[in-house]
mmCIF file of C-alpha atoms in Angstrom:
data_model
loop_
_atom_site.group_PDB
_atom_site.id
_atom_site.type_symbol
_atom_site.label_atom_id
_atom_site.label_comp_id
_atom_site.label_asym_id
_atom_site.label_seq_id
_atom_site.Cartn_x
_atom_site.Cartn_y
_atom_site.Cartn_z
ATOM 1 C CA MET A 55 -0.374 -0.017 -0.194
ATOM 2 C CA LEU A 56 1.380 3.656 -0.705
ATOM 3 C CA ARG A 57 1.491 5.783 2.117
ATOM 4 C CA VAL A 58 1.300 9.366 2.308
ATOM 5 C CA ARG A 59 2.517 11.045 5.539
ATOM 6 C CA CYS A 60 0.610 14.559 6.435
ATOM 7 C CA LEU A 61 2.765 17.107 7.439
ATOM 8 C CA ARG A 62 0.161 19.699 8.061
ATOM 9 C CA GLY A 63 -3.368 20.806 7.106
ATOM 10 C CA GLY A 64 -5.514 18.683 8.962
ATOM 11 C CA SER A 65 -8.261 17.108 6.908
ATOM 12 C CA ARG A 66 -7.493 18.851 4.076
ATOM 13 C CA GLY A 67 -4.103 16.935 4.467
ATOM 14 C CA ALA A 68 -5.821 13.702 4.594
ATOM 15 C CA GLU A 69 -8.165 14.722 1.506
ATOM 16 C CA ALA A 70 -5.333 15.341 -0.426
ATOM 17 C CA ALA A 71 -3.366 12.237 0.478
ATOM 18 C CA HIS A 72 -6.447 10.256 -0.265
ATOM 19 C CA TYR A 73 -6.855 12.098 -3.925
ATOM 20 C CA ILE A 74 -3.102 11.274 -4.874
ATOM 21 C CA GLY A 75 -3.578 7.571 -3.630
ATOM 22 C CA TRP A 76 -6.820 7.430 -5.520
ATOM 23 C CA ARG A 77 -4.770 9.088 -8.828
ATOM 24 C CA LEU A 78 -2.288 6.317 -8.257
ATOM 25 C CA GLY A 79 -4.146 3.704 -7.897
ATOM 26 C CA ARG A 80 -6.330 4.407 -11.144
ATOM 27 C CA VAL A 81 -3.066 4.848 -12.650
ATOM 28 C CA PHE A 82 -1.588 1.428 -11.978
ATOM 29 C CA THR A 83 -5.067 -0.228 -12.398
ATOM 30 C CA GLY A 84 -5.210 1.252 -15.953
ATOM 31 C CA TRP A 85 -1.841 0.082 -16.578
ATOM 32 C CA VAL A 86 -2.380 -3.280 -15.308
ATOM 33 C CA GLN A 87 -5.514 -3.505 -17.377
ATOM 34 C CA ARG A 88 -3.578 -2.608 -20.686
ATOM 35 C CA SER A 89 -1.029 -4.850 -19.940
ATOM 36 C CA LEU A 90 -3.709 -7.367 -19.256
ATOM 37 C CA GLN A 91 -5.298 -6.696 -22.586
ATOM 38 C CA SER A 92 -2.101 -6.083 -24.845
ATOM 39 C CA THR A 93 -1.303 -9.665 -23.262
ATOM 40 C CA GLN A 94 -4.487 -11.787 -24.373
ATOM 41 C CA ALA A 95 -4.556 -9.629 -27.873
ATOM 42 C CA ALA A 96 -0.848 -10.944 -28.643
ATOM 43 C CA THR A 97 -1.936 -14.773 -27.273
ATOM 44 C CA ALA A 98 -5.046 -14.415 -29.729
ATOM 45 C CA SER A 99 -3.020 -13.181 -32.688
ATOM 46 C CA GLN A 100 -0.516 -15.910 -31.897
ATOM 47 C CA ASN A 101 -3.194 -18.935 -31.674
ATOM 48 C CA THR A 102 -5.136 -17.654 -34.404
ATOM 49 C CA CYS A 103 -8.237 -18.570 -32.535
ATOM 50 C CA ALA A 104 -9.746 -15.591 -31.427
ATOM 51 C CA ALA A 105 -12.612 -14.073 -33.373
ATOM 52 C CA ASP A 106 -12.127 -10.674 -32.499
ATOM 53 C CA ASP A 107 -10.027 -8.577 -29.526
ATOM 54 C CA ASN A 108 -12.823 -8.000 -26.873
ATOM 55 C CA LYS A 109 -13.316 -11.924 -26.869
ATOM 56 C CA ALA A 110 -10.733 -13.803 -24.173
ATOM 57 C CA THR A 111 -8.911 -16.864 -25.510
ATOM 58 C CA SER A 112 -7.856 -19.996 -23.948
ATOM 59 C CA PRO A 113 -4.480 -19.589 -22.678
ATOM 60 C CA VAL A 114 -3.490 -23.299 -23.837
ATOM 61 C CA PRO A 115 -4.649 -24.660 -27.285
ATOM 62 C CA LYS A 116 -5.563 -27.907 -27.422
ATOM 63 C CA ASP A 117 -2.913 -29.088 -29.570
ATOM 64 C CA CYS A 118 0.436 -28.264 -27.622
ATOM 65 C CA PRO A 119 3.579 -28.963 -29.734
ATOM 66 C CA VAL A 120 5.461 -30.106 -26.624
ATOM 67 C CA CYS A 121 4.331 -33.637 -25.067
ATOM 68 C CA SER A 122 6.697 -36.291 -24.023
ATOM 69 C CA TYR A 123 6.467 -38.542 -21.142
ATOM 70 C CA ASN A 124 9.486 -41.089 -21.918
ATOM 71 C CA GLU A 125 12.375 -41.734 -24.157
ATOM 72 C CA TRP A 126 11.032 -44.397 -26.188
ATOM 73 C CA ASP A 127 7.027 -43.622 -27.423
ATOM 74 C CA PRO A 128 7.474 -42.372 -31.253
ATOM 75 C CA LEU A 129 9.362 -39.405 -31.566
ATOM 76 C CA GLU A 130 7.696 -36.240 -33.661
ATOM 77 C CA GLU A 131 9.930 -33.477 -33.075
ATOM 78 C CA VAL A 132 12.921 -32.738 -31.828
ATOM 79 C CA ILE A 133 15.769 -30.486 -31.296
ATOM 80 C CA VAL A 134 19.323 -31.178 -32.685
ATOM 81 C CA GLY A 135 22.178 -29.147 -31.549
ATOM 82 C CA ARG A 136 24.668 -27.300 -33.442
ATOM 83 C CA ALA A 137 28.662 -27.729 -33.448
ATOM 84 C CA GLU A 138 29.039 -23.906 -35.113
ATOM 85 C CA ASN A 139 31.480 -22.124 -33.111
ATOM 86 C CA ALA A 140 32.272 -24.360 -30.628
ATOM 87 C CA CYS A 141 34.920 -23.177 -28.120
ATOM 88 C CA VAL A 142 37.188 -25.216 -25.761
ATOM 89 C CA PRO A 143 35.821 -23.910 -22.389
ATOM 90 C CA PRO A 144 38.672 -22.556 -19.718
ATOM 91 C CA PHE A 145 40.421 -25.016 -17.691
ATOM 92 C CA SER A 146 38.502 -24.054 -14.250
ATOM 93 C CA VAL A 147 38.018 -26.172 -11.621
ATOM 94 C CA GLU A 148 34.499 -27.929 -12.623
ATOM 95 C CA VAL A 149 36.112 -28.475 -16.106
ATOM 96 C CA LYS A 150 39.028 -30.588 -14.452
ATOM 97 C CA ALA A 151 36.635 -32.559 -12.451
ATOM 98 C CA ASN A 152 34.925 -33.507 -15.530
ATOM 99 C CA THR A 153 37.389 -34.322 -17.969
ATOM 100 C CA TYR A 154 40.536 -36.844 -18.219
ATOM 101 C CA GLU A 155 44.194 -36.038 -17.313
ATOM 102 C CA LYS A 156 45.325 -36.999 -20.984
ATOM 103 C CA TYR A 157 43.111 -33.816 -21.665
ATOM 104 C CA TRP A 158 44.289 -31.178 -19.118
ATOM 105 C CA GLY A 159 47.061 -29.733 -21.411
ATOM 106 C CA PHE A 160 44.794 -29.580 -24.601
ATOM 107 C CA TYR A 161 42.106 -27.334 -22.027
ATOM 108 C CA GLN A 162 45.180 -25.500 -20.816
ATOM 109 C CA LYS A 163 46.303 -24.646 -23.929
ATOM 110 C CA PHE A 164 43.210 -24.067 -25.996
ATOM 111 C CA GLY A 165 40.713 -22.725 -23.231
ATOM 112 C CA GLY A 166 38.359 -19.659 -24.779
ATOM 113 C CA GLN A 167 39.715 -20.674 -28.248
ATOM 114 C CA SER A 168 37.914 -22.670 -31.182
ATOM 115 C CA PHE A 169 37.898 -26.554 -31.192
ATOM 116 C CA PRO A 170 40.046 -28.041 -33.920
ATOM 117 C CA LYS A 171 38.494 -26.058 -37.054
ATOM 118 C CA ASP A 172 38.565 -29.471 -39.537
ATOM 119 C CA HIS A 173 37.085 -31.262 -36.688
ATOM 120 C CA VAL A 174 34.285 -29.204 -35.874
ATOM 121 C CA LYS A 175 33.494 -28.603 -39.699
ATOM 122 C CA LYS A 176 33.254 -32.608 -40.050
ATOM 123 C CA ALA A 177 31.079 -32.871 -37.053
ATOM 124 C CA ILE A 178 28.681 -30.094 -38.450
ATOM 125 C CA ALA A 179 28.271 -32.156 -41.525
ATOM 126 C CA GLU A 180 27.926 -35.313 -39.738
ATOM 127 C CA ILE A 181 25.211 -33.634 -37.809
ATOM 128 C CA GLU A 182 23.688 -32.135 -40.953
ATOM 129 C CA GLU A 183 23.171 -35.597 -42.083
ATOM 130 C CA MET A 184 21.803 -36.986 -38.869
ATOM 131 C CA CYS A 185 19.136 -33.964 -39.439
ATOM 132 C CA ASN A 186 18.573 -35.481 -42.980
ATOM 133 C CA ILE A 187 17.952 -38.631 -41.731
ATOM 134 C CA LEU A 188 15.455 -37.713 -39.112
ATOM 135 C CA LYS A 189 13.460 -35.916 -41.476
ATOM 136 C CA ARG A 190 13.552 -39.111 -43.945
ATOM 137 C CA GLU A 191 11.996 -40.761 -40.811
ATOM 138 C CA GLY A 192 9.159 -38.167 -40.390
ATOM 139 C CA VAL A 193 10.421 -36.172 -37.596
ATOM 140 C CA ILE A 194 10.104 -32.335 -37.072
ATOM 141 C CA VAL A 195 13.867 -30.839 -36.277
ATOM 142 C CA LYS A 196 14.226 -27.718 -34.670
ATOM 143 C CA ARG A 197 18.018 -25.751 -34.407
ATOM 144 C CA PRO A 198 19.081 -23.480 -31.761
ATOM 145 C CA ASP A 199 20.602 -19.939 -33.139
ATOM 146 C CA PRO A 200 24.043 -20.247 -33.895
ATOM 147 C CA ILE A 201 26.026 -17.901 -31.693
ATOM 148 C CA ASP A 202 29.567 -16.667 -31.044
ATOM 149 C CA TRP A 203 30.799 -18.415 -27.995
ATOM 150 C CA SER A 204 34.114 -17.164 -27.886
ATOM 151 C CA VAL A 205 33.042 -14.004 -26.500
ATOM 152 C CA LYS A 206 34.385 -13.040 -22.809
ATOM 153 C CA TYR A 207 31.424 -12.527 -20.259
ATOM 154 C CA LYS A 208 31.680 -11.359 -16.590
ATOM 155 C CA THR A 209 29.434 -11.803 -13.900
ATOM 156 C CA PRO A 210 29.726 -10.454 -10.282
ATOM 157 C CA ASP A 211 31.123 -13.452 -9.106
ATOM 158 C CA PHE A 212 33.377 -14.695 -12.492
ATOM 159 C CA GLU A 213 34.402 -14.523 -15.525
ATOM 160 C CA SER A 214 34.519 -16.634 -18.922
ATOM 161 C CA THR A 215 33.983 -17.320 -22.172
ATOM 162 C CA GLY A 216 30.680 -19.680 -23.686
ATOM 163 C CA MET A 217 31.193 -23.304 -25.044
ATOM 164 C CA TYR A 218 28.562 -24.328 -27.548
ATOM 165 C CA ALA A 219 24.751 -24.856 -27.935
ATOM 166 C CA ALA A 220 25.675 -28.651 -29.315
ATOM 167 C CA MET A 221 23.713 -30.701 -26.630
ATOM 168 C CA PRO A 222 20.294 -29.496 -25.757
ATOM 169 C CA ARG A 223 19.854 -32.703 -24.222
ATOM 170 C CA ASP A 224 21.967 -31.240 -21.599
ATOM 171 C CA ILE A 225 20.196 -28.005 -20.756
ATOM 172 C CA LEU A 226 16.338 -28.784 -21.620
ATOM 173 C CA LEU A 227 14.550 -31.426 -20.109
ATOM 174 C CA VAL A 228 10.529 -31.864 -21.671
ATOM 175 C CA VAL A 229 8.257 -33.422 -18.900
ATOM 176 C CA GLY A 230 4.677 -33.650 -20.410
ATOM 177 C CA ASN A 231 4.164 -30.283 -22.275
ATOM 178 C CA GLU A 232 7.084 -28.672 -19.904
ATOM 179 C CA ILE A 233 9.631 -27.503 -20.911
ATOM 180 C CA ILE A 234 12.783 -26.956 -17.917
ATOM 181 C CA GLU A 235 15.464 -25.210 -18.843
ATOM 182 C CA ALA A 236 18.809 -26.474 -16.298
ATOM 183 C CA PRO A 237 20.594 -24.067 -14.591
ATOM 184 C CA MET A 238 23.702 -25.893 -15.492
ATOM 185 C CA ALA A 239 27.079 -26.291 -13.459
ATOM 186 C CA TRP A 240 29.969 -25.096 -15.880
ATOM 187 C CA ARG A 241 30.567 -21.576 -15.838
ATOM 188 C CA ALA A 242 31.123 -21.718 -19.535
ATOM 189 C CA ARG A 243 27.629 -22.748 -20.101
ATOM 190 C CA PHE A 244 25.994 -20.054 -17.771
ATOM 191 C CA PHE A 245 24.872 -18.259 -21.447
ATOM 192 C CA GLU A 246 23.719 -21.473 -23.065
ATOM 193 C CA TYR A 247 20.330 -21.308 -22.937
ATOM 194 C CA ARG A 248 20.275 -18.128 -25.109
ATOM 195 C CA ALA A 249 20.643 -20.377 -27.939
ATOM 196 C CA TYR A 250 17.162 -21.632 -27.384
ATOM 197 C CA ARG A 251 15.512 -19.441 -26.333
ATOM 198 C CA ARG A 252 13.669 -18.612 -29.868
ATOM 199 C CA ILE A 253 12.407 -22.072 -29.962
ATOM 200 C CA ILE A 254 11.460 -22.137 -26.683
ATOM 201 C CA LYS A 255 9.477 -18.769 -26.879
ATOM 202 C CA ASP A 256 7.732 -20.503 -29.768
ATOM 203 C CA TYR A 257 6.657 -23.565 -27.796
ATOM 204 C CA PHE A 258 5.201 -21.234 -25.018
ATOM 205 C CA ASN A 259 2.886 -19.211 -27.654
ATOM 206 C CA PHE A 260 1.556 -22.367 -28.472
ATOM 207 C CA GLY A 261 0.617 -23.264 -25.341
ATOM 208 C CA ALA A 262 4.004 -25.439 -23.617
ATOM 209 C CA LYS A 263 4.940 -24.536 -20.256
ATOM 210 C CA TRP A 264 8.142 -23.008 -19.671
ATOM 211 C CA THR A 265 10.134 -23.463 -16.304
ATOM 212 C CA THR A 266 13.604 -21.951 -16.062
ATOM 213 C CA ALA A 267 15.222 -23.092 -12.687
ATOM 214 C CA PRO A 268 17.040 -21.051 -10.215
ATOM 215 C CA LYS A 269 19.932 -19.725 -11.847
ATOM 216 C CA PRO A 270 23.191 -20.480 -9.463
ATOM 217 C CA THR A 271 25.650 -17.642 -9.215
ATOM 218 C CA MET A 272 28.357 -20.213 -9.815
ATOM 219 C CA ALA A 273 30.368 -18.091 -7.448
ATOM 220 C CA ASP A 274 33.250 -20.277 -5.946
ATOM 221 C CA GLU A 275 31.612 -21.451 -3.130
ATOM 222 C CA LEU A 276 29.959 -23.544 -5.413
ATOM 223 C CA TYR A 277 32.836 -25.344 -6.300
ATOM 224 C CA ASP A 278 35.221 -27.491 -4.185
ATOM 225 C CA GLN A 279 38.425 -25.603 -5.090
ATOM 226 C CA ASP A 280 41.136 -27.803 -3.648
ATOM 227 C CA TYR A 281 38.892 -31.222 -5.196
ATOM 228 C CA PRO A 282 41.745 -33.487 -5.406
ATOM 229 C CA ILE A 283 41.758 -35.289 -9.000
ATOM 230 C CA HIS A 284 45.293 -36.412 -9.768
ATOM 231 C CA SER A 285 44.088 -39.974 -11.324
ATOM 232 C CA VAL A 286 40.834 -42.388 -12.146
ATOM 233 C CA GLU A 287 41.548 -43.944 -8.710
ATOM 234 C CA ASP A 288 41.677 -40.931 -6.720
ATOM 235 C CA ARG A 289 37.984 -40.161 -8.646
ATOM 236 C CA HIS A 290 36.884 -43.719 -7.984
ATOM 237 C CA LYS A 291 37.473 -42.868 -4.018
ATOM 238 C CA LEU A 292 35.756 -39.652 -4.091
ATOM 239 C CA ALA A 293 32.840 -40.822 -5.635
ATOM 240 C CA ALA A 294 32.378 -43.675 -3.239
ATOM 241 C CA GLN A 295 32.274 -41.358 -0.681
ATOM 242 C CA GLY A 296 30.303 -39.394 -1.910
ATOM 243 C CA LYS A 297 32.277 -36.144 -2.545
ATOM 244 C CA PHE A 298 32.194 -34.139 -5.702
ATOM 245 C CA VAL A 299 33.504 -30.926 -7.008
ATOM 246 C CA THR A 300 30.027 -29.150 -6.866
ATOM 247 C CA THR A 301 29.170 -28.584 -3.106
ATOM 248 C CA GLU A 302 25.393 -28.025 -1.584
ATOM 249 C CA PHE A 303 26.209 -24.072 -1.576
ATOM 250 C CA GLU A 304 23.272 -23.609 -4.295
ATOM 251 C CA PRO A 305 21.070 -25.682 -6.579
ATOM 252 C CA CYS A 306 22.526 -26.406 -9.676
ATOM 253 C CA PHE A 307 21.966 -29.599 -12.142
ATOM 254 C CA ASP A 308 22.189 -30.338 -16.107
ATOM 255 C CA ALA A 309 19.120 -31.939 -17.369
ATOM 256 C CA ALA A 310 21.224 -34.632 -19.047
ATOM 257 C CA ASP A 311 21.639 -36.313 -15.332
ATOM 258 C CA PHE A 312 17.648 -37.215 -15.400
ATOM 259 C CA ILE A 313 16.155 -39.939 -17.441
ATOM 260 C CA ARG A 314 12.631 -40.710 -17.768
ATOM 261 C CA ALA A 315 10.046 -43.434 -17.441
ATOM 262 C CA GLY A 316 6.494 -42.010 -17.361
ATOM 263 C CA ARG A 317 5.685 -41.195 -14.311
ATOM 264 C CA ASP A 318 9.282 -41.924 -12.766
ATOM 265 C CA ILE A 319 12.279 -39.881 -13.203
ATOM 266 C CA PHE A 320 15.745 -41.502 -12.493
ATOM 267 C CA VAL A 321 18.776 -39.141 -11.745
ATOM 268 C CA GLN A 322 22.175 -39.275 -10.520
ATOM 269 C CA ARG A 323 23.978 -37.044 -7.971
ATOM 270 C CA SER A 324 27.027 -36.027 -10.107
ATOM 271 C CA GLN A 325 29.936 -33.225 -10.357
ATOM 272 C CA VAL A 326 27.160 -31.290 -12.409
ATOM 273 C CA THR A 327 24.223 -32.128 -10.542
ATOM 274 C CA ASN A 328 23.739 -31.637 -6.417
ATOM 275 C CA TYR A 329 21.510 -32.889 -4.120
ATOM 276 C CA MET A 330 19.835 -29.198 -3.779
ATOM 277 C CA GLY A 331 18.953 -29.204 -7.481
ATOM 278 C CA ILE A 332 17.656 -32.951 -7.137
ATOM 279 C CA GLU A 333 15.038 -31.472 -4.224
ATOM 280 C CA TRP A 334 14.252 -28.556 -6.294
ATOM 281 C CA MET A 335 13.092 -30.901 -9.001
ATOM 282 C CA ARG A 336 11.486 -33.035 -6.968
ATOM 283 C CA ARG A 337 9.495 -30.625 -5.359
ATOM 284 C CA HIS A 338 8.629 -29.031 -8.584
ATOM 285 C CA LEU A 339 7.554 -32.237 -10.530
ATOM 286 C CA ALA A 340 5.372 -33.833 -7.129
ATOM 287 C CA PRO A 341 3.370 -35.098 -7.081
ATOM 288 C CA ASP A 342 2.652 -36.474 -10.617
ATOM 289 C CA TYR A 343 6.206 -37.527 -11.171
ATOM 290 C CA ARG A 344 8.414 -39.261 -8.645
ATOM 291 C CA VAL A 345 12.119 -38.260 -8.504
ATOM 292 C CA HIS A 346 14.671 -41.298 -7.676
ATOM 293 C CA ILE A 347 18.101 -40.669 -7.097
ATOM 294 C CA ILE A 348 20.261 -43.856 -8.381
ATOM 295 C CA SER A 349 24.450 -44.268 -8.325
ATOM 296 C CA PHE A 350 27.029 -46.175 -10.106
ATOM 297 C CA LYS A 351 30.482 -47.255 -9.759
ATOM 298 C CA ASP A 352 31.695 -44.032 -11.911
ATOM 299 C CA PRO A 353 35.089 -42.661 -11.430
ATOM 300 C CA ASN A 354 33.678 -39.564 -13.494
ATOM 301 C CA PRO A 355 29.395 -38.954 -13.243
ATOM 302 C CA MET A 356 28.654 -36.368 -15.576
ATOM 303 C CA HIS A 357 25.251 -37.097 -17.470
ATOM 304 C CA ILE A 358 23.257 -40.195 -16.928
ATOM 305 C CA ASP A 359 22.768 -41.469 -20.326
ATOM 306 C CA ALA A 360 25.935 -43.107 -21.384
ATOM 307 C CA THR A 361 25.473 -44.741 -18.053
ATOM 308 C CA PHE A 362 22.012 -45.976 -17.909
ATOM 309 C CA ASN A 363 19.627 -45.070 -20.709
ATOM 310 C CA ILE A 364 16.109 -46.497 -20.503
ATOM 311 C CA ILE A 365 15.211 -47.693 -24.375
ATOM 312 C CA GLY A 366 11.755 -49.071 -23.810
ATOM 313 C CA PRO A 367 8.990 -50.133 -21.543
ATOM 314 C CA GLY A 368 10.744 -52.557 -19.124
ATOM 315 C CA LEU A 369 14.142 -52.402 -20.892
ATOM 316 C CA VAL A 370 17.421 -50.689 -20.161
ATOM 317 C CA LEU A 371 21.023 -50.478 -21.331
ATOM 318 C CA SER A 372 23.546 -50.651 -17.971
ATOM 319 C CA ASN A 373 27.037 -49.723 -18.480
ATOM 320 C CA PRO A 374 28.956 -52.958 -17.140
ATOM 321 C CA ASP A 375 31.928 -50.703 -16.619
ATOM 322 C CA ARG A 376 29.549 -48.626 -14.300
ATOM 323 C CA PRO A 377 27.174 -50.758 -12.320
ATOM 324 C CA CYS A 378 24.355 -49.221 -10.863
ATOM 325 C CA HIS A 379 23.738 -49.648 -7.065
ATOM 326 C CA GLN A 380 20.172 -49.910 -7.007
ATOM 327 C CA ILE A 381 19.612 -52.384 -10.004
ATOM 328 C CA GLU A 382 17.459 -54.840 -8.003
ATOM 329 C CA LEU A 383 14.651 -52.014 -7.941
ATOM 330 C CA PHE A 384 14.286 -52.571 -11.573
ATOM 331 C CA LYS A 385 14.584 -56.111 -11.547
ATOM 332 C CA LYS A 386 12.045 -56.848 -9.035
ATOM 333 C CA ALA A 387 9.902 -54.470 -11.253
ATOM 334 C CA GLY A 388 10.334 -57.047 -14.212
ATOM 335 C CA TRP A 389 12.643 -54.881 -16.137
ATOM 336 C CA THR A 390 15.182 -56.771 -18.172
ATOM 337 C CA VAL A 391 18.577 -55.009 -18.018
ATOM 338 C CA ILE A 392 21.041 -55.218 -20.869
ATOM 339 C CA ARG A 393 24.706 -54.560 -20.482
ATOM 340 C CA PRO A 394 25.550 -53.103 -23.797
ATOM 341 C CA PRO A 395 28.982 -54.486 -25.475
ATOM 342 C CA VAL A 396 32.216 -52.905 -25.397
ATOM 343 C CA PRO A 397 32.853 -49.961 -27.591
ATOM 344 C CA LEU A 398 34.731 -50.084 -30.950
ATOM 345 C CA ILE A 399 36.083 -46.421 -30.957
ATOM 346 C CA PRO A 400 39.507 -46.543 -32.068
ATOM 347 C CA ASP A 401 41.772 -45.410 -28.762
ATOM 348 C CA ASP A 402 43.349 -42.590 -30.808
ATOM 349 C CA HIS A 403 40.148 -40.843 -31.523
ATOM 350 C CA PRO A 404 39.935 -37.770 -29.561
ATOM 351 C CA LEU A 405 36.939 -37.686 -27.019
ATOM 352 C CA TRP A 406 37.505 -34.134 -25.208
ATOM 353 C CA MET A 407 34.879 -34.330 -22.966
ATOM 354 C CA SER A 408 33.168 -38.022 -22.535
ATOM 355 C CA SER A 409 34.160 -41.503 -22.553
ATOM 356 C CA LYS A 410 33.579 -44.415 -25.411
ATOM 357 C CA TRP A 411 30.766 -45.733 -24.058
ATOM 358 C CA LEU A 412 28.851 -43.136 -26.315
ATOM 359 C CA SER A 413 27.726 -46.062 -28.259
ATOM 360 C CA MET A 414 25.190 -46.552 -25.623
ATOM 361 C CA ASN A 415 24.208 -42.971 -25.864
ATOM 362 C CA VAL A 416 21.300 -43.916 -28.504
ATOM 363 C CA LEU A 417 18.166 -42.048 -29.516
ATOM 364 C CA MET A 418 15.032 -43.990 -29.720
ATOM 365 C CA LEU A 419 12.846 -43.197 -32.551
ATOM 366 C CA ASP A 420 9.992 -45.709 -31.414
ATOM 367 C CA GLU A 421 9.942 -48.902 -29.595
ATOM 368 C CA LYS A 422 11.076 -50.838 -32.768
ATOM 369 C CA ARG A 423 13.585 -48.215 -34.250
ATOM 370 C CA VAL A 424 16.878 -46.547 -33.002
ATOM 371 C CA MET A 425 19.641 -44.281 -34.311
ATOM 372 C CA VAL A 426 22.921 -45.457 -33.600
ATOM 373 C CA ASP A 427 26.658 -45.121 -34.637
ATOM 374 C CA ALA A 428 27.229 -46.839 -37.752
ATOM 375 C CA ASN A 429 30.799 -47.590 -36.713
ATOM 376 C CA GLU A 430 29.422 -49.443 -33.681
ATOM 377 C CA THR A 431 28.866 -53.007 -35.723
ATOM 378 C CA SER A 432 28.131 -54.708 -32.180
ATOM 379 C CA ILE A 433 25.878 -52.777 -30.328
ATOM 380 C CA GLN A 434 23.534 -52.818 -33.640
ATOM 381 C CA LYS A 435 23.873 -56.588 -33.603
ATOM 382 C CA MET A 436 22.427 -56.231 -30.115
ATOM 383 C CA PHE A 437 19.408 -53.853 -31.067
ATOM 384 C CA GLU A 438 18.735 -56.205 -34.111
ATOM 385 C CA ASN A 439 18.615 -59.312 -31.500
ATOM 386 C CA LEU A 440 15.937 -57.612 -29.568
ATOM 387 C CA GLY A 441 13.980 -57.049 -32.421
ATOM 388 C CA ILE A 442 14.800 -53.262 -33.021
ATOM 389 C CA SER A 443 15.541 -52.257 -36.469
ATOM 390 C CA THR A 444 18.944 -49.833 -36.571
ATOM 391 C CA ILE A 445 18.959 -46.539 -38.425
ATOM 392 C CA LYS A 446 22.719 -45.753 -38.370
ATOM 393 C CA VAL A 447 24.472 -42.570 -38.838
ATOM 394 C CA ASN A 448 28.217 -41.522 -38.463
ATOM 395 C CA ILE A 449 28.695 -39.131 -35.935
ATOM 396 C CA ARG A 450 32.756 -40.015 -34.702
ATOM 397 C CA HIS A 451 33.920 -36.403 -35.180
ATOM 398 C CA ALA A 452 30.512 -34.864 -33.335
ATOM 399 C CA ASN A 453 31.344 -37.329 -30.580
ATOM 400 C CA SER A 454 34.542 -35.874 -30.042
ATOM 401 C CA LEU A 455 32.327 -32.402 -28.626
ATOM 402 C CA GLY A 456 30.994 -34.903 -25.723
ATOM 403 C CA GLY A 457 27.869 -36.402 -27.219
ATOM 404 C CA GLY A 458 26.149 -39.139 -28.796
ATOM 405 C CA PHE A 459 22.653 -39.158 -30.338
ATOM 406 C CA HIS A 460 20.769 -38.557 -27.202
ATOM 407 C CA CYS A 461 22.697 -35.677 -26.019
ATOM 408 C CA TRP A 462 22.679 -34.230 -29.251
ATOM 409 C CA THR A 463 18.890 -34.270 -29.545
ATOM 410 C CA CYS A 464 16.025 -33.111 -26.936
ATOM 411 C CA ASP A 465 12.904 -34.925 -27.517
ATOM 412 C CA ILE A 466 10.226 -32.375 -27.803
ATOM 413 C CA ARG A 467 7.085 -34.332 -28.746
ATOM 414 C CA ARG A 468 6.578 -38.119 -28.783
ATOM 415 C CA ARG A 469 3.225 -39.820 -29.305
ATOM 416 C CA GLY A 470 2.046 -41.088 -26.006
ATOM 417 C CA THR A 471 0.105 -40.820 -22.540
ATOM 418 C CA LEU A 472 1.791 -40.239 -19.179
ATOM 419 C CA GLN A 473 1.769 -43.441 -17.598
ATOM 420 C CA SER A 474 3.262 -45.634 -14.979
ATOM 421 C CA TYR A 475 5.872 -48.703 -15.306
ATOM 422 C CA PHE A 476 6.631 -49.228 -11.639
ATOM 423 C CA ASP A 477 3.356 -49.888 -9.828
#
């Protein structure tokens, strides 16, 4: 309430105060009404379903373009990332904790600069072909905006350059008709959301829900600045003790640490996702969805989908090198747990931000079709033995930037309904 103190004038002062308050109230009320009318008119225009400017429109159209509950219903629309302008992130403590020591010199030398241009050029060509194949399979493909990621930025807490918009799975999570923007945990990825805002606004204008999780400050307190990471053995011990480079200073998570199975969503505490981030998501999605924490024997936990990839109702790929500590949960529920074969990617192929197990980072087009790396013949045979036909695409150079098919995509719409697979 606006209060006006009367210094003198008795009742005439009170009347003046009342009049001023009344006039300000009228101005404020008029502004609110005009803003509301403007918003309603814009919504009507965008949805093309209003007869005239005086009629209210439904805020959520019947045919929302965003709707996905799991990883395997028939895929109708997807966002595919871009390799254009991809930059090596600066070698900060959180990057060091998520990369292998053999590449630390690479980050120290090239942090803030472009990834090798010839390599990026080949990755761009591979992803373009992947998009073409998705379109031929009847899938609508959307792409983020190209951005210059080499531009340096500064907040009150840190400064950095950007990285890329290659992995929409890392930053966007679709739950039903809601798009959730992840807050992220790497400073180099703080402004990554900007590449997707045009697309998300379009989806919002046509009825999708749009939520942005609390953006962390990414101050020094979010990271254990003395995190001891000298070898893989060190990481095994730290992970077993529940110690990670990210602290509980504020919520943070990458969307790729969550994987969906209808009403049940599984997540891992990792180097980029903390318990506060998981708790925020649990409260946000309750009571319609149940969020379960699962863990693995993983020296470098960052994103769940090259460790545990749900590919169908009652069907999950579980990395044999990173066994799940809660696997009995799935077996007791009648799920079939499949151990994918050892990846075939050669040792000399650069994988700056990931392991060879991107071979199991596949994209299901439906229960009987999977997009898989053309070079990984062993896992192709595994899928064929399961009665799943393989759509083969070569993305070896795209793998080097840190992701497989699941990482490079975010499924926006799948033809299916919300179901429970664990009741």
